[in-house]
Tab-separated table of C-alpha atoms in Angstrom:
chain	number	residue	atom	x	y	z
A	1	MET	CA	46.512	184.202	106.297
A	2	GLN	CA	49.844	182.986	107.861
A	3	ILE	CA	53.011	184.384	106.267
A	4	LEU	CA	56.573	183.175	107.115
A	5	LEU	CA	58.952	186.026	106.859
A	6	VAL	CA	62.614	185.046	106.547
A	7	GLU	CA	64.727	188.165	106.810
A	8	ASP	CA	68.040	188.639	108.815
A	9	HIS	CA	68.022	192.584	108.631
A	10	ASP	CA	66.573	193.784	111.761
A	11	LEU	CA	65.194	197.094	110.487
A	12	LEU	CA	63.726	195.800	107.389
A	13	GLY	CA	62.228	192.774	109.254
A	14	VAL	CA	60.455	195.045	111.668
A	15	ALA	CA	59.068	197.281	108.972
A	16	MET	CA	57.851	194.386	106.857
A	17	LYS	CA	56.376	192.575	109.758
A	18	SER	CA	54.595	195.591	110.933
A	19	ALA	CA	53.284	196.488	107.572
A	20	LEU	CA	52.011	192.976	106.871
A	21	GLU	CA	50.304	192.733	110.241
A	22	GLN	CA	48.499	196.141	109.441
A	23	ASP	CA	47.147	194.457	106.436
A	24	GLY	CA	45.643	191.664	108.388
A	25	TYR	CA	48.176	188.955	108.015
A	26	ASP	CA	49.562	186.784	110.923
A	27	VAL	CA	53.386	187.007	110.390
A	28	ARG	CA	55.990	184.721	111.972
A	29	TRP	CA	59.630	186.347	111.480
A	30	CYS	CA	62.565	184.205	111.412
A	31	ARG	CA	66.129	185.534	111.179
A	32	ASP	CA	68.013	182.756	109.722
A	33	GLY	CA	67.247	179.812	107.489
A	34	GLU	CA	67.503	177.065	110.094
A	35	ALA	CA	64.838	178.770	112.340
A	36	ALA	CA	62.556	179.074	109.274
A	37	ALA	CA	63.127	175.382	108.348
A	38	SER	CA	61.994	174.485	111.890
A	39	ALA	CA	59.001	176.821	111.698
A	40	LEU	CA	57.932	175.199	108.530
A	41	THR	CA	57.617	171.883	110.474
A	42	GLN	CA	55.720	173.334	113.284
A	43	ALA	CA	52.970	175.224	111.506
A	44	ARG	CA	51.186	175.566	108.181
A	45	PHE	CA	51.911	178.815	106.088
A	46	ASP	CA	50.107	180.338	103.183
A	47	LEU	CA	53.125	182.131	101.836
A	48	VAL	CA	56.889	182.493	102.411
A	49	LEU	CA	58.835	185.808	102.036
A	50	LEU	CA	62.431	184.685	101.651
A	51	ASP	CA	65.622	186.591	101.713
A	52	LEU	CA	68.549	184.893	99.965
A	53	GLY	CA	71.546	185.935	102.050
A	54	LEU	CA	70.683	184.302	105.275
A	55	PRO	CA	73.027	182.995	108.099
A	56	VAL	CA	73.116	179.338	109.138
A	57	LEU	CA	71.143	177.995	106.211
A	58	SER	CA	70.992	179.891	102.929
A	59	GLY	CA	67.865	181.011	101.242
A	60	GLU	CA	68.539	178.801	98.360
A	61	GLU	CA	68.792	175.707	100.400
A	62	LEU	CA	65.708	176.702	102.301
A	63	LEU	CA	63.763	177.089	99.000
A	64	ARG	CA	64.932	173.528	97.897
A	65	GLN	CA	63.564	172.221	101.301
A	66	VAL	CA	60.337	173.993	100.756
A	67	ARG	CA	59.897	172.595	97.439
A	68	ARG	CA	60.556	169.144	98.558
A	69	GLN	CA	57.510	169.307	100.854
A	70	SER	CA	54.358	167.609	99.662
A	71	VAL	CA	52.257	170.660	100.344
A	72	TYR	CA	52.762	173.566	97.987
A	73	ILE	CA	53.399	177.045	99.402
A	74	PRO	CA	53.982	180.149	97.412
A	75	VAL	CA	57.459	181.696	97.856
A	76	ILE	CA	58.398	185.419	97.066
A	77	ILE	CA	62.129	185.962	97.191
A	78	VAL	CA	63.008	189.369	98.625
A	79	THR	CA	66.729	190.092	98.079
A	80	ALA	CA	69.361	192.838	97.458
A	81	ARG	CA	70.750	190.567	94.686
A	82	ASP	CA	69.547	192.335	91.578
A	83	HIS	CA	71.584	190.642	88.734
A	84	PRO	CA	69.327	188.873	86.127
A	85	ARG	CA	71.239	185.595	86.727
A	86	HIS	CA	69.989	185.894	90.383
A	87	ARG	CA	66.320	186.163	89.306
A	88	VAL	CA	66.533	183.468	86.818
A	89	ALA	CA	68.209	181.120	89.400
A	90	GLY	CA	65.703	181.969	92.021
A	91	LEU	CA	62.680	181.332	89.698
A	92	ASP	CA	64.128	178.201	88.241
A	93	ALA	CA	64.759	176.964	91.805
A	94	GLY	CA	60.982	177.194	92.483
A	95	ALA	CA	60.216	180.836	93.613
A	96	ASP	CA	56.890	182.155	92.383
A	97	ASP	CA	58.150	185.900	92.328
A	98	PHE	CA	61.252	187.885	92.895
A	99	VAL	CA	61.431	191.345	94.547
A	100	VAL	CA	64.643	193.415	94.718
A	101	LYS	CA	65.538	195.568	97.714
A	102	PRO	CA	64.886	198.312	98.733
A	103	VAL	CA	61.330	196.976	99.021
A	104	ASP	CA	58.216	199.169	98.159
A	105	LEU	CA	55.835	197.707	100.840
A	106	ALA	CA	52.777	198.641	98.818
A	107	GLU	CA	54.128	196.863	95.778
A	108	LEU	CA	55.053	193.876	97.999
A	109	ALA	CA	51.547	193.698	99.406
A	110	ALA	CA	50.048	193.680	95.907
A	111	ARG	CA	52.448	190.865	94.956
A	112	ILE	CA	51.258	188.883	97.999
A	113	ARG	CA	47.670	189.494	97.110
A	114	ALA	CA	48.321	188.252	93.488
A	115	GLN	CA	50.049	184.991	94.830
A	116	ILE	CA	47.061	184.327	97.215
A	117	ARG	CA	44.401	184.952	94.380
A	118	ARG	CA	46.396	182.567	92.219
A	119	GLN	CA	46.569	179.956	94.828
A	120	ASP	CA	42.787	180.299	95.447
A	121	GLY	CA	41.947	180.293	91.596
A	122	ARG	CA	40.682	183.799	91.927
A	123	LEU	CA	40.870	186.748	89.563
A	124	SER	CA	39.839	189.335	92.159
A	125	ASP	CA	40.377	190.401	95.838
A	126	ILE	CA	36.694	190.728	96.171
A	127	LEU	CA	34.687	187.599	97.165
A	128	ALA	CA	31.038	187.853	96.346
A	129	LEU	CA	28.908	185.390	98.281
A	130	GLY	CA	25.168	185.979	97.858
A	131	ASN	CA	24.333	189.467	99.090
A	132	VAL	CA	27.731	189.711	100.987
A	133	GLU	CA	30.968	191.044	99.483
A	134	ILE	CA	34.328	190.564	101.334
A	135	ASP	CA	37.043	192.765	100.027
A	136	LEU	CA	40.291	190.956	101.103
A	137	ALA	CA	42.532	193.817	100.145
A	138	GLY	CA	40.617	196.720	101.568
A	139	ARG	CA	39.413	194.591	104.444
A	140	VAL	CA	35.833	195.801	103.915
A	141	VAL	CA	32.762	193.717	104.229
A	142	ARG	CA	29.516	194.797	102.778
A	143	ARG	CA	25.822	193.331	103.001
A	144	ASP	CA	23.398	194.467	100.389
A	145	GLY	CA	26.001	197.113	99.410
A	146	ARG	CA	26.300	198.535	102.951
A	147	PRO	CA	29.481	198.381	104.960
A	148	VAL	CA	29.402	195.998	108.013
A	149	HIS	CA	31.833	196.414	110.806
A	150	LEU	CA	33.617	193.172	111.724
A	151	THR	CA	36.303	192.893	114.462
A	152	ALA	CA	39.761	191.695	113.408
A	153	LYS	CA	39.026	188.235	114.599
A	154	GLU	CA	35.586	188.167	112.814
A	155	PHE	CA	37.081	189.403	109.662
A	156	LYS	CA	39.864	186.663	109.660
A	157	LEU	CA	37.267	184.035	110.267
A	158	ALA	CA	34.964	185.314	107.583
A	159	ALA	CA	37.729	185.754	105.127
A	160	LEU	CA	39.206	182.353	105.771
A	161	LEU	CA	35.835	180.608	105.215
A	162	ALA	CA	35.010	182.713	102.289
A	163	ARG	CA	38.283	181.716	100.509
A	164	ARG	CA	37.153	178.033	101.059
A	165	ALA	CA	33.609	178.619	100.166
A	166	GLY	CA	31.643	175.297	99.628
A	167	ARG	CA	34.150	173.299	101.776
A	168	PHE	CA	33.894	172.471	105.405
A	169	VAL	CA	36.746	173.685	107.630
A	170	SER	CA	36.965	172.069	111.019
A	171	GLN	CA	37.362	173.930	114.208
A	172	SER	CA	40.943	172.513	114.699
A	173	ASP	CA	41.910	173.833	111.133
A	174	LEU	CA	40.357	177.251	112.065
A	175	ALA	CA	42.541	177.293	115.204
A	176	ASP	CA	45.626	176.440	113.325
A	177	GLU	CA	45.054	179.402	111.053
A	178	LEU	CA	44.018	181.931	113.795
A	179	TYR	CA	46.318	180.862	116.657
A	180	ASP	CA	49.816	179.888	115.292
A	181	GLY	CA	49.368	176.137	115.008
A	182	GLY	CA	46.344	176.001	117.379
A	183	ARG	CA	48.262	176.757	120.424
A	184	ASP	CA	46.517	178.323	123.385
A	185	TYR	CA	43.175	178.721	121.813
A	186	ASP	CA	39.565	178.550	123.379
A	187	SER	CA	36.981	176.776	121.244
A	188	ASN	CA	34.452	179.119	122.678
A	189	THR	CA	36.190	182.121	121.199
A	190	ILE	CA	35.628	180.772	117.621
A	191	GLU	CA	32.038	179.841	118.472
A	192	VAL	CA	31.370	183.414	119.745
A	193	ALA	CA	32.957	184.922	116.670
A	194	ILE	CA	31.016	182.769	114.296
A	195	SER	CA	27.796	183.678	116.152
A	196	ALA	CA	28.787	187.365	115.640
A	197	ILE	CA	29.378	186.889	112.023
A	198	ARG	CA	25.939	185.244	111.597
A	199	ARG	CA	24.275	188.129	113.327
A	200	LYS	CA	25.950	190.834	111.120
A	201	LEU	CA	25.966	188.914	107.768
A	202	GLY	CA	22.919	186.619	108.085
A	203	ALA	CA	21.846	183.538	110.054
A	204	ASP	CA	22.574	181.242	107.098
A	205	PHE	CA	25.893	182.948	106.053
A	206	VAL	CA	27.934	180.327	107.944
A	207	ILE	CA	26.621	176.769	108.064
A	208	THR	CA	27.695	174.332	110.880
A	209	ALA	CA	27.666	170.493	110.588
A	210	ARG	CA	28.339	168.175	113.357
A	211	GLY	CA	31.675	166.431	112.822
A	212	LEU	CA	32.607	168.500	109.817
A	213	GLY	CA	32.915	172.006	111.004
A	214	TYR	CA	31.845	175.301	109.238
A	215	THR	CA	31.237	176.414	105.651
A	216	ILE	CA	30.108	179.349	103.730
A	217	PRO	CA	27.742	178.047	100.818
A	218	LYS	CA	28.871	179.013	97.356
């Protein structure tokens, strides 16, 4: 999962980025609205965490730019502005959620998971695929009820494919998700990780089709 964090407060930005990365997200941190607008043209993000009081380009203007894009991206406003009119204005401008600082990082993580579930059309953080369960929140994988250890990269690949179960995902799309826009990636690394996932979760857990990519059958 790729998250764009737009926050100009250094200490809070460091804390949020660290907490999100510990939860398994890939985080790109921008300290002003103009840098964030540029980042949105360079990579695909699954969610945006947006401060309102930003230098160069305001959070409100950045939100309007995000909503003018053809691709929908969930946006959670994270701000010190706590008056009800700010909440109303932010939600009416297109934000999906509104969190007031100081931020409780555990609550923020839960709100992020809720947005991702909604985007995927899911009711739970646990994906059941045959005899395999992938707990996206707990970062636990079970096969036949027994925990299976996956490396960080293997878990990211398995979770990404599981969220899109029944649809083929090309190797280039996997690279975009795993390597910040596909830069500096080795196709062999993805193939090795897929092979490890099959060895641990079953030979038929991930299907490969030439010219289409990889899929986990529903």
